[in-house]
mmCIF file of C-alpha atoms and ligand atoms in Angstrom:
data_model
loop_
_atom_site.group_PDB
_atom_site.id
_atom_site.type_symbol
_atom_site.label_atom_id
_atom_site.label_comp_id
_atom_site.label_asym_id
_atom_site.label_seq_id
_atom_site.Cartn_x
_atom_site.Cartn_y
_atom_site.Cartn_z
ATOM 1 C CA MET Z 27 0.000 0.000 0.000
ATOM 2 C CA ALA Z 28 1.783 3.051 -1.195
ATOM 3 C CA THR Z 29 0.676 6.446 -2.346
ATOM 4 C CA THR Z 30 2.171 8.196 -5.294
ATOM 5 C CA LEU Z 31 2.697 11.846 -4.629
ATOM 6 C CA ASP Z 32 5.276 12.885 -7.113
ATOM 7 C CA ARG Z 33 2.977 13.194 -10.107
ATOM 8 C CA PRO Z 34 2.756 16.741 -11.501
ATOM 9 C CA SER Z 35 -0.985 17.147 -11.024
ATOM 10 C CA SER Z 36 -2.979 19.903 -9.397
ATOM 11 C CA ASP Z 37 -4.318 17.392 -6.874
ATOM 12 C CA ASN Z 38 -0.840 16.987 -5.526
ATOM 13 C CA ALA Z 39 -0.487 20.692 -4.880
ATOM 14 C CA ILE Z 40 -2.357 20.257 -1.639
ATOM 15 C CA PHE Z 41 0.251 17.810 -0.377
ATOM 16 C CA ALA Z 42 3.034 20.112 -1.378
ATOM 17 C CA ALA Z 43 1.313 22.845 0.598
ATOM 18 C CA MET Z 44 1.189 20.611 3.668
ATOM 19 C CA GLU Z 45 4.935 20.265 3.894
ATOM 20 C CA PRO Z 46 7.101 20.967 0.860
ATOM 21 C CA HIS Z 47 10.078 18.731 1.477
ATOM 22 C CA ASP Z 48 8.435 15.737 3.052
ATOM 23 C CA SER Z 49 5.736 14.677 0.643
ATOM 24 C CA GLY Z 50 6.521 10.973 0.431
ATOM 25 C CA ASN Z 51 6.694 9.973 4.065
ATOM 26 C CA PHE Z 52 3.390 8.317 4.798
ATOM 27 C CA ALA Z 53 3.008 5.252 6.999
ATOM 28 C CA ASN Z 54 1.712 2.111 5.322
ATOM 29 C CA ASN Z 55 1.429 -1.557 6.183
ATOM 30 C CA ASN Z 56 5.215 -2.009 6.029
ATOM 31 C CA THR Z 57 6.066 0.805 8.442
ATOM 32 C CA PRO Z 58 7.456 -0.409 11.787
ATOM 33 C CA LEU Z 59 4.736 -0.473 14.450
ATOM 34 C CA ILE Z 60 4.754 2.433 16.890
ATOM 35 C CA ARG Z 61 5.618 1.084 20.335
ATOM 36 C CA ASN Z 62 5.787 4.122 22.598
ATOM 37 C CA CYS Z 63 2.047 4.516 22.950
ATOM 38 C CA TRP Z 64 -0.657 3.339 25.355
ATOM 39 C CA TYR Z 65 -2.770 0.749 23.558
ATOM 40 C CA ALA Z 66 -5.900 -1.041 24.722
ATOM 41 C CA ALA Z 67 -5.122 -4.611 25.743
ATOM 42 C CA ALA Z 68 -8.562 -5.919 26.650
ATOM 43 C CA ARG Z 69 -11.849 -5.026 28.249
ATOM 44 C CA THR Z 70 -11.176 -4.930 31.973
ATOM 45 C CA HIS Z 71 -13.607 -7.780 32.647
ATOM 46 C CA GLU Z 72 -11.729 -10.034 30.231
ATOM 47 C CA ILE Z 73 -8.713 -9.966 32.519
ATOM 48 C CA ASP Z 74 -9.389 -12.270 35.421
ATOM 49 C CA ARG Z 75 -7.926 -15.252 37.236
ATOM 50 C CA THR Z 76 -7.745 -17.303 34.032
ATOM 51 C CA PRO Z 77 -4.580 -16.368 32.088
ATOM 52 C CA LEU Z 78 -5.500 -14.772 28.757
ATOM 53 C CA ALA Z 79 -3.107 -15.000 25.772
ATOM 54 C CA ARG Z 80 -3.088 -12.097 23.325
ATOM 55 C CA LYS Z 81 -0.543 -10.730 20.870
ATOM 56 C CA PHE Z 82 0.255 -7.002 20.726
ATOM 57 C CA LEU Z 83 2.673 -5.431 18.241
ATOM 58 C CA GLY Z 84 3.881 -8.882 17.307
ATOM 59 C CA VAL Z 85 4.695 -9.867 20.910
ATOM 60 C CA ASP Z 86 2.912 -12.699 22.732
ATOM 61 C CA VAL Z 87 1.554 -11.469 26.056
ATOM 62 C CA VAL Z 88 -0.344 -13.159 28.886
ATOM 63 C CA LEU Z 89 -2.811 -11.144 30.953
ATOM 64 C CA TYR Z 90 -4.180 -12.020 34.383
ATOM 65 C CA ARG Z 91 -5.303 -10.388 37.603
ATOM 66 C CA THR Z 92 -3.654 -10.730 41.021
ATOM 67 C CA GLU Z 93 -5.690 -11.840 44.018
ATOM 68 C CA GLY Z 94 -5.805 -8.154 44.937
ATOM 69 C CA GLY Z 95 -7.395 -7.338 41.551
ATOM 70 C CA GLU Z 96 -4.418 -5.672 39.850
ATOM 71 C CA PRO Z 97 -3.953 -6.433 36.147
ATOM 72 C CA VAL Z 98 -0.675 -8.065 35.128
ATOM 73 C CA ALA Z 99 0.800 -8.270 31.624
ATOM 74 C CA MET Z 100 3.875 -10.383 30.971
ATOM 75 C CA ARG Z 101 5.520 -11.993 28.025
ATOM 76 C CA ASN Z 102 3.715 -15.213 27.172
ATOM 77 C CA ARG Z 103 6.949 -17.134 26.775
ATOM 78 C CA CYS Z 104 8.854 -18.924 29.481
ATOM 79 C CA PRO Z 105 12.524 -17.893 29.480
ATOM 80 C CA HIS Z 106 13.522 -21.525 29.993
ATOM 81 C CA ARG Z 107 12.122 -23.378 26.926
ATOM 82 C CA SER Z 108 9.562 -20.925 25.499
ATOM 83 C CA PHE Z 109 6.491 -22.685 26.896
ATOM 84 C CA PRO Z 110 3.489 -20.303 26.576
ATOM 85 C CA LEU Z 111 2.907 -19.232 30.159
ATOM 86 C CA ALA Z 112 -0.829 -18.684 29.563
ATOM 87 C CA ARG Z 113 -1.056 -22.486 29.348
ATOM 88 C CA GLY Z 114 0.377 -22.795 32.827
ATOM 89 C CA THR Z 115 -1.416 -22.340 36.150
ATOM 90 C CA LEU Z 116 -2.075 -19.293 38.263
ATOM 91 C CA VAL Z 117 -1.312 -20.009 41.923
ATOM 92 C CA GLY Z 118 -1.883 -17.008 44.147
ATOM 93 C CA ASP Z 119 -0.198 -14.185 42.269
ATOM 94 C CA ARG Z 120 2.372 -16.474 40.644
ATOM 95 C CA LEU Z 121 2.132 -17.878 37.141
ATOM 96 C CA VAL Z 122 3.529 -21.414 37.117
ATOM 97 C CA CYS Z 123 4.974 -22.660 33.842
ATOM 98 C CA GLY Z 124 3.276 -25.844 32.607
ATOM 99 C CA TYR Z 125 6.522 -27.433 31.365
ATOM 100 C CA HIS Z 126 9.036 -27.555 34.266
ATOM 101 C CA GLY Z 127 7.173 -25.563 36.867
ATOM 102 C CA MET Z 128 9.134 -22.308 37.052
ATOM 103 C CA GLU Z 129 7.120 -19.778 39.029
ATOM 104 C CA PHE Z 130 6.960 -16.090 38.132
ATOM 105 C CA GLY Z 131 5.603 -13.346 40.347
ATOM 106 C CA ALA Z 132 3.549 -10.404 39.105
ATOM 107 C CA ASP Z 133 6.819 -8.454 38.740
ATOM 108 C CA GLY Z 134 8.122 -11.108 36.325
ATOM 109 C CA ALA Z 135 10.913 -12.323 38.632
ATOM 110 C CA CYS Z 136 11.336 -16.068 38.977
ATOM 111 C CA ALA Z 137 10.292 -17.010 42.500
ATOM 112 C CA HIS Z 138 10.957 -20.741 42.315
ATOM 113 C CA LEU Z 139 12.557 -23.364 40.035
ATOM 114 C CA PRO Z 140 11.585 -26.851 41.257
ATOM 115 C CA ALA Z 141 14.457 -28.710 39.549
ATOM 116 C CA MET Z 142 17.006 -26.610 41.454
ATOM 117 C CA GLY Z 143 15.020 -26.094 44.623
ATOM 118 C CA HIS Z 144 15.511 -22.340 44.575
ATOM 119 C CA ALA Z 145 15.046 -19.373 42.251
ATOM 120 C CA PRO Z 146 17.976 -18.530 39.941
ATOM 121 C CA ALA Z 147 18.707 -14.858 40.469
ATOM 122 C CA THR Z 148 18.954 -14.007 36.781
ATOM 123 C CA ALA Z 149 15.713 -15.613 35.615
ATOM 124 C CA SER Z 150 12.789 -13.355 34.889
ATOM 125 C CA VAL Z 151 10.159 -12.733 32.277
ATOM 126 C CA ARG Z 152 9.460 -9.280 30.865
ATOM 127 C CA THR Z 153 6.401 -7.514 32.230
ATOM 128 C CA PHE Z 154 4.562 -4.572 30.689
ATOM 129 C CA PRO Z 155 2.851 -1.644 32.431
ATOM 130 C CA ILE Z 156 -0.919 -2.156 32.307
ATOM 131 C CA VAL Z 157 -3.596 0.098 33.806
ATOM 132 C CA ASP Z 158 -7.388 -0.224 34.183
ATOM 133 C CA ARG Z 159 -9.120 2.872 32.879
ATOM 134 C CA GLY Z 160 -12.912 2.747 32.469
ATOM 135 C CA PRO Z 161 -14.014 -0.270 30.450
ATOM 136 C CA LEU Z 162 -10.538 -0.955 29.037
ATOM 137 C CA ALA Z 163 -7.117 -1.964 30.309
ATOM 138 C CA TRP Z 164 -4.284 -0.023 28.612
ATOM 139 C CA ILE Z 165 -0.848 -1.541 28.026
ATOM 140 C CA TRP Z 166 2.539 0.041 27.288
ATOM 141 C CA MET Z 167 4.678 -2.103 24.958
ATOM 142 C CA GLY Z 168 7.371 0.531 24.421
ATOM 143 C CA ALA Z 169 10.444 1.702 26.313
ATOM 144 C CA PRO Z 170 9.647 1.079 30.020
ATOM 145 C CA ASP Z 171 11.115 4.384 31.206
ATOM 146 C CA LEU Z 172 8.763 6.311 28.899
ATOM 147 C CA ALA Z 173 5.582 4.750 30.292
ATOM 148 C CA ASN Z 174 3.636 7.655 31.771
ATOM 149 C CA GLU Z 175 0.078 6.992 32.910
ATOM 150 C CA ALA Z 176 -0.779 10.650 32.349
ATOM 151 C CA LEU Z 177 -0.531 9.898 28.613
ATOM 152 C CA ILE Z 178 -3.347 7.344 28.638
ATOM 153 C CA PRO Z 179 -5.926 9.024 26.395
ATOM 154 C CA ASP Z 180 -9.031 10.523 27.937
ATOM 155 C CA THR Z 181 -12.148 8.425 27.337
ATOM 156 C CA HIS Z 182 -13.983 9.339 30.558
ATOM 157 C CA TRP Z 183 -17.423 9.409 28.885
ATOM 158 C CA LEU Z 184 -17.215 5.626 28.516
ATOM 159 C CA SER Z 185 -17.695 5.253 32.264
ATOM 160 C CA ASP Z 186 -20.042 8.219 32.820
ATOM 161 C CA PRO Z 187 -23.530 6.966 33.798
ATOM 162 C CA ALA Z 188 -25.092 10.054 32.196
ATOM 163 C CA TRP Z 189 -24.087 8.638 28.821
ATOM 164 C CA GLY Z 190 -25.673 5.519 27.372
ATOM 165 C CA THR Z 191 -23.032 3.462 25.601
ATOM 166 C CA VAL Z 192 -23.235 0.475 23.292
ATOM 167 C CA SER Z 193 -20.107 -1.337 22.228
ATOM 168 C CA GLY Z 194 -18.712 -4.116 20.091
ATOM 169 C CA ASP Z 195 -15.411 -5.519 18.912
ATOM 170 C CA PHE Z 196 -13.751 -7.126 15.932
ATOM 171 C CA HIS Z 197 -10.522 -8.885 15.121
ATOM 172 C CA ILE Z 198 -9.585 -7.507 11.704
ATOM 173 C CA LEU Z 199 -7.127 -8.812 9.146
ATOM 174 C CA CYS Z 200 -5.786 -5.437 8.042
ATOM 175 C CA ASP Z 201 -3.109 -2.966 9.082
ATOM 176 C CA TYR Z 202 -3.812 -0.246 11.641
ATOM 177 C CA VAL Z 203 -2.667 2.473 9.235
ATOM 178 C CA SER Z 204 -5.497 1.611 6.821
ATOM 179 C CA MET Z 205 -7.890 1.559 9.760
ATOM 180 C CA HIS Z 206 -6.903 5.090 10.761
ATOM 181 C CA GLU Z 207 -7.214 6.277 7.190
ATOM 182 C CA ASN Z 208 -10.665 4.701 6.916
ATOM 183 C CA LEU Z 209 -11.899 6.396 10.087
ATOM 184 C CA ILE Z 210 -10.770 9.890 9.130
ATOM 185 C CA ASP Z 211 -12.009 9.488 5.544
ATOM 186 C CA GLN Z 212 -15.677 10.414 5.345
ATOM 187 C CA THR Z 213 -15.883 10.464 1.566
ATOM 188 C CA HIS Z 214 -16.636 6.738 1.635
ATOM 189 C CA PHE Z 215 -19.793 7.131 3.762
ATOM 190 C CA PRO Z 216 -22.427 7.365 0.987
ATOM 191 C CA PHE Z 217 -20.979 4.392 -0.876
ATOM 192 C CA LEU Z 218 -19.932 1.930 1.798
ATOM 193 C CA HIS Z 219 -22.605 2.935 4.352
ATOM 194 C CA PRO Z 220 -25.647 4.105 2.337
ATOM 195 C CA ASP Z 221 -28.128 2.775 4.916
ATOM 196 C CA THR Z 222 -26.641 4.265 8.075
ATOM 197 C CA VAL Z 223 -24.334 7.294 8.160
ATOM 198 C CA GLY Z 224 -24.113 8.123 4.475
ATOM 199 C CA THR Z 225 -26.669 10.837 3.732
ATOM 200 C CA PRO Z 226 -26.065 12.742 0.453
ATOM 201 C CA GLU Z 227 -26.414 16.154 2.167
ATOM 202 C CA TYR Z 228 -23.669 15.284 4.601
ATOM 203 C CA ALA Z 229 -21.344 14.118 1.845
ATOM 204 C CA ARG Z 230 -21.693 17.537 0.208
ATOM 205 C CA SER Z 231 -21.170 19.580 3.375
ATOM 206 C CA LYS Z 232 -18.015 21.612 3.799
ATOM 207 C CA LEU Z 233 -15.173 19.960 5.649
ATOM 208 C CA THR Z 234 -12.178 21.542 7.367
ATOM 209 C CA ALA Z 235 -9.071 19.545 8.190
ATOM 210 C CA SER Z 236 -6.205 20.587 10.430
ATOM 211 C CA THR Z 237 -3.502 19.231 12.690
ATOM 212 C CA GLU Z 238 -3.489 20.127 16.382
ATOM 213 C CA ASN Z 239 -0.692 18.927 18.670
ATOM 214 C CA GLY Z 240 0.091 15.842 16.636
ATOM 215 C CA GLN Z 241 -3.579 15.053 16.089
ATOM 216 C CA VAL Z 242 -5.615 15.357 12.901
ATOM 217 C CA VAL Z 243 -9.047 16.935 13.206
ATOM 218 C CA ILE Z 244 -11.792 17.251 10.641
ATOM 219 C CA ARG Z 245 -14.919 19.256 11.298
ATOM 220 C CA ARG Z 246 -18.181 19.573 9.419
ATOM 221 C CA GLU Z 247 -21.305 21.618 9.788
ATOM 222 C CA LEU Z 248 -24.634 21.096 8.117
ATOM 223 C CA ARG Z 249 -27.579 23.443 8.671
ATOM 224 C CA ASP Z 250 -31.293 22.809 8.374
ATOM 225 C CA ALA Z 251 -31.059 19.296 6.964
ATOM 226 C CA PRO Z 252 -32.934 16.065 7.631
ATOM 227 C CA PRO Z 253 -31.220 14.011 10.361
ATOM 228 C CA PRO Z 254 -29.505 10.769 9.345
ATOM 229 C CA GLY Z 255 -31.499 7.749 10.461
ATOM 230 C CA VAL Z 256 -28.772 6.477 12.734
ATOM 231 C CA TYR Z 257 -29.103 9.590 14.930
ATOM 232 C CA GLY Z 258 -32.621 10.757 14.119
ATOM 233 C CA LYS Z 259 -34.534 7.502 14.683
ATOM 234 C CA PRO Z 260 -33.360 6.772 18.251
ATOM 235 C CA ALA Z 261 -33.999 10.421 19.212
ATOM 236 C CA ASN Z 262 -37.406 10.302 17.485
ATOM 237 C CA ILE Z 263 -36.673 13.456 15.473
ATOM 238 C CA MET Z 264 -36.954 12.179 11.909
ATOM 239 C CA HIS Z 265 -39.799 14.656 11.262
ATOM 240 C CA LYS Z 266 -37.525 17.607 12.095
ATOM 241 C CA LYS Z 267 -34.877 19.598 10.259
ATOM 242 C CA VAL Z 268 -31.687 19.759 12.298
ATOM 243 C CA ASP Z 269 -28.298 21.451 12.466
ATOM 244 C CA ARG Z 270 -25.437 18.958 12.622
ATOM 245 C CA THR Z 271 -21.888 19.604 13.720
ATOM 246 C CA SER Z 272 -19.373 16.825 13.816
ATOM 247 C CA GLU Z 273 -15.741 16.209 14.465
ATOM 248 C CA ALA Z 274 -13.467 13.251 13.751
ATOM 249 C CA ARG Z 275 -10.047 13.101 15.331
ATOM 250 C CA PHE Z 276 -6.933 10.962 14.922
ATOM 251 C CA VAL Z 277 -5.853 11.093 18.563
ATOM 252 C CA SER Z 278 -2.992 8.594 18.673
ATOM 253 C CA PRO Z 279 -1.958 5.359 16.956
ATOM 254 C CA ALA Z 280 -4.329 3.651 19.420
ATOM 255 C CA LEU Z 281 -7.377 5.889 19.263
ATOM 256 C CA HIS Z 282 -9.763 7.726 16.972
ATOM 257 C CA THR Z 283 -12.624 9.711 18.474
ATOM 258 C CA ALA Z 284 -15.564 11.410 16.828
ATOM 259 C CA TYR Z 285 -18.631 13.288 17.914
ATOM 260 C CA ALA Z 286 -21.893 14.433 16.420
ATOM 261 C CA ARG Z 287 -24.088 17.171 17.849
ATOM 262 C CA VAL Z 288 -27.616 17.288 16.487
ATOM 263 C CA ALA Z 289 -29.568 20.447 17.315
ATOM 264 C CA VAL Z 290 -33.341 20.733 16.886
ATOM 265 C CA GLY Z 291 -34.497 24.347 16.594
ATOM 266 C CA ASP Z 292 -38.123 23.589 17.496
ATOM 267 C CA PRO Z 293 -38.093 20.552 19.808
ATOM 268 C CA ASP Z 294 -41.379 18.882 20.694
ATOM 269 C CA PRO Z 295 -42.610 19.776 24.206
ATOM 270 C CA GLY Z 296 -40.466 18.186 26.900
ATOM 271 C CA GLU Z 297 -37.861 16.940 24.407
ATOM 272 C CA PRO Z 298 -34.235 18.064 24.257
ATOM 273 C CA GLY Z 299 -33.044 20.646 21.774
ATOM 274 C CA LEU Z 300 -29.633 19.017 21.494
ATOM 275 C CA TYR Z 301 -28.564 15.411 21.137
ATOM 276 C CA ARG Z 302 -24.917 14.530 21.612
ATOM 277 C CA TYR Z 303 -23.160 11.405 20.386
ATOM 278 C CA ASN Z 304 -19.562 10.392 21.096
ATOM 279 C CA ILE Z 305 -17.965 7.672 19.016
ATOM 280 C CA THR Z 306 -14.809 5.980 20.243
ATOM 281 C CA HIS Z 307 -12.688 3.681 18.100
ATOM 282 C CA VAL Z 308 -9.894 1.931 19.966
ATOM 283 C CA PHE Z 309 -7.518 -0.402 18.237
ATOM 284 C CA THR Z 310 -4.235 -2.143 18.771
ATOM 285 C CA PRO Z 311 -2.030 -3.716 16.144
ATOM 286 C CA GLU Z 312 -1.693 -7.431 16.765
ATOM 287 C CA THR Z 313 0.793 -7.616 13.900
ATOM 288 C CA ASN Z 314 1.474 -5.392 10.885
ATOM 289 C CA ASN Z 315 -1.560 -6.942 9.241
ATOM 290 C CA SER Z 316 -4.059 -7.647 11.998
ATOM 291 C CA ILE Z 317 -5.674 -5.564 14.713
ATOM 292 C CA HIS Z 318 -7.780 -5.832 17.839
ATOM 293 C CA TYR Z 319 -10.646 -3.336 17.566
ATOM 294 C CA TRP Z 320 -13.170 -2.103 20.130
ATOM 295 C CA TRP Z 321 -15.823 0.495 19.294
ATOM 296 C CA PHE Z 322 -18.164 2.463 21.543
ATOM 297 C CA ASN Z 323 -21.114 4.665 20.663
ATOM 298 C CA SER Z 324 -22.268 6.907 23.513
ATOM 299 C CA ARG Z 325 -25.289 9.244 23.687
ATOM 300 C CA ASP Z 326 -26.204 11.826 26.272
ATOM 301 C CA TYR Z 327 -29.904 11.014 26.444
ATOM 302 C CA ARG Z 328 -31.978 8.111 27.763
ATOM 303 C CA PRO Z 329 -29.062 5.975 29.014
ATOM 304 C CA GLY Z 330 -30.181 2.414 29.646
ATOM 305 C CA ASP Z 331 -33.144 2.606 27.242
ATOM 306 C CA ALA Z 332 -33.126 -0.968 25.922
ATOM 307 C CA ALA Z 333 -34.851 -0.177 22.619
ATOM 308 C CA ILE Z 334 -32.388 2.619 21.805
ATOM 309 C CA ASP Z 335 -29.465 0.434 22.851
ATOM 310 C CA ARG Z 336 -30.672 -2.302 20.524
ATOM 311 C CA PHE Z 337 -31.100 0.099 17.608
ATOM 312 C CA MET Z 338 -27.678 1.700 18.145
ATOM 313 C CA LEU Z 339 -25.974 -1.659 18.486
ATOM 314 C CA GLU Z 340 -27.534 -3.022 15.296
ATOM 315 C CA ALA Z 341 -26.948 0.126 13.200
ATOM 316 C CA HIS Z 342 -23.343 0.540 14.251
ATOM 317 C CA THR Z 343 -22.505 -3.136 14.054
ATOM 318 C CA GLN Z 344 -23.748 -3.013 10.462
ATOM 319 C CA ALA Z 345 -21.765 0.134 9.590
ATOM 320 C CA TYR Z 346 -18.548 -1.078 11.197
ATOM 321 C CA SER Z 347 -18.929 -4.526 9.658
ATOM 322 C CA GLU Z 348 -18.987 -2.802 6.282
ATOM 323 C CA ASP Z 349 -15.682 -1.071 7.125
ATOM 324 C CA VAL Z 350 -14.142 -4.284 8.426
ATOM 325 C CA GLU Z 351 -15.156 -6.202 5.317
ATOM 326 C CA ALA Z 352 -13.830 -3.473 2.989
ATOM 327 C CA LEU Z 353 -10.529 -3.196 4.850
ATOM 328 C CA GLN Z 354 -10.036 -6.965 4.774
ATOM 329 C CA TRP Z 355 -10.786 -7.103 1.049
ATOM 330 C CA ILE Z 356 -8.314 -4.294 0.399
ATOM 331 C CA ASN Z 357 -5.677 -5.903 2.582
ATOM 332 C CA GLU Z 358 -6.029 -9.174 0.725
ATOM 333 C CA VAL Z 359 -5.558 -7.451 -2.640
ATOM 334 C CA VAL Z 360 -2.546 -5.463 -1.423
ATOM 335 C CA ARG Z 361 -0.912 -8.557 0.025
ATOM 336 C CA THR Z 362 -1.630 -11.052 -2.747
ATOM 337 C CA ASP Z 363 -1.902 -9.230 -6.092
ATOM 338 C CA GLY Z 364 1.283 -9.999 -7.970
ATOM 339 C CA GLU Z 365 1.529 -6.723 -9.859
ATOM 340 C CA GLU Z 366 2.517 -3.797 -7.695
ATOM 341 C CA GLN Z 367 0.381 -0.657 -7.718
ATOM 342 C CA PHE Z 368 1.016 2.800 -6.365
ATOM 343 C CA ASP Z 369 -2.390 4.018 -5.193
ATOM 344 C CA LEU Z 370 -3.503 7.420 -6.440
ATOM 345 C CA SER Z 371 -4.390 10.114 -3.939
ATOM 346 C CA PHE Z 372 -6.570 13.196 -4.437
ATOM 347 C CA ALA Z 373 -7.294 16.345 -2.520
ATOM 348 C CA PRO Z 374 -10.123 14.839 -0.399
ATOM 349 C CA ASP Z 375 -7.670 12.189 0.846
ATOM 350 C CA LYS Z 376 -5.726 14.855 2.712
ATOM 351 C CA PRO Z 377 -6.927 14.054 6.285
ATOM 352 C CA GLY Z 378 -5.922 10.403 5.978
ATOM 353 C CA LEU Z 379 -2.552 11.353 4.559
ATOM 354 C CA MET Z 380 -2.008 13.801 7.408
ATOM 355 C CA ALA Z 381 -2.608 10.992 9.911
ATOM 356 C CA ARG Z 382 -0.316 8.662 7.974
ATOM 357 C CA ARG Z 383 2.394 11.308 7.954
ATOM 358 C CA ILE Z 384 2.194 11.668 11.740
ATOM 359 C CA MET Z 385 2.377 7.899 12.171
ATOM 360 C CA HIS Z 386 5.368 7.726 9.852
ATOM 361 C CA ARG Z 387 7.154 10.401 11.866
ATOM 362 C CA LEU Z 388 6.471 8.631 15.153
ATOM 363 C CA ALA Z 389 7.666 5.305 13.752
ATOM 364 C CA MET Z 390 10.840 6.806 12.294
ATOM 365 C CA ALA Z 391 11.609 8.642 15.530
ATOM 366 C CA GLU Z 392 11.497 5.336 17.391
ATOM 367 C CA ALA Z 393 13.617 3.608 14.778
ATOM 368 C CA GLY Z 394 16.225 6.265 15.498
HETATM 369 S S1 FES B 228 9.798 -24.121 29.781
HETATM 370 FE FE1 FES B 228 9.023 -23.110 31.481
HETATM 371 S S2 FES B 228 9.972 -24.042 33.142
HETATM 372 FE FE2 FES B 228 10.833 -25.026 31.408
HETATM 373 FE FE1 FE2 B 229 -16.711 3.669 7.404
#
């Protein structure tokens, strides 16, 4: 997956304007994975007293919880003969290898080696910082001394009872760069998602794109238009004209957030004049070509309403399934087609390219 940018066309002028001397440096599925970043490891409830094996950034990890309830993440590979520790046994806070019985504490240090009768001082397994935050546990796979919990991205609305949230997850056979580009690209909405988010009026509305502190932000406003079904039906405002403002944001290699605000100028008696939706896409590269993906759709009205929850879950599962399917089809073509292609890019692709440029910079900075 590459993008040609050196063709002398007017479409490319926009890239030249972005940064004149750096127009080819966009992350793709071959770019080294960015490690110095907090990524979601699992939903917090998935981490319990049964060791859970999961791969992040190409590294096999085992997750479990201590008797005191603290999450633990350690390499899922015994330092003795590479037995996967998740297939061992959890005894107290120690993970006991299923091959020769080495015992590792939550800090990764070997506490006991039965064949020797004591713990060899040099034996340990690597552990990774992991922190519960709302519905997700966040892991740091990068340089240990750079792990700073203050950098875990803010997703506080996911645990705010005033917001009603529905959620789902996918394991996707595609690269996380394509996933980011898909999420910040709204020009595909009317074609890939005609039944949910893709209204023609929205596709024509004016879009602004900018970078803010290493993030890419696109904003849109649409006045006096019919609401899209996915937001209008659950709010029961399909008979109204509304003003829509929305934002989509590449936050970090691990996170994309979006919001929609739907304002009704003449609400029915007792009904709100503003409906707010927050959309949270969290994903973690498993490898260069597979990702763990969790999505959340939150609304600031009628939390816990089962009928609205059901509608939101079905509509968004459909829309995101369409993205997942498209990304997997694309990935398969890119990986298996024998004749190389340099994908064309056009002016409306700018937000995705801005995100890919940031990811490329971060990856290159880590590579030194
Ligand atoms: S492989 Fe784990 S103790 Fe030998
Ligand atoms: Fe999409």
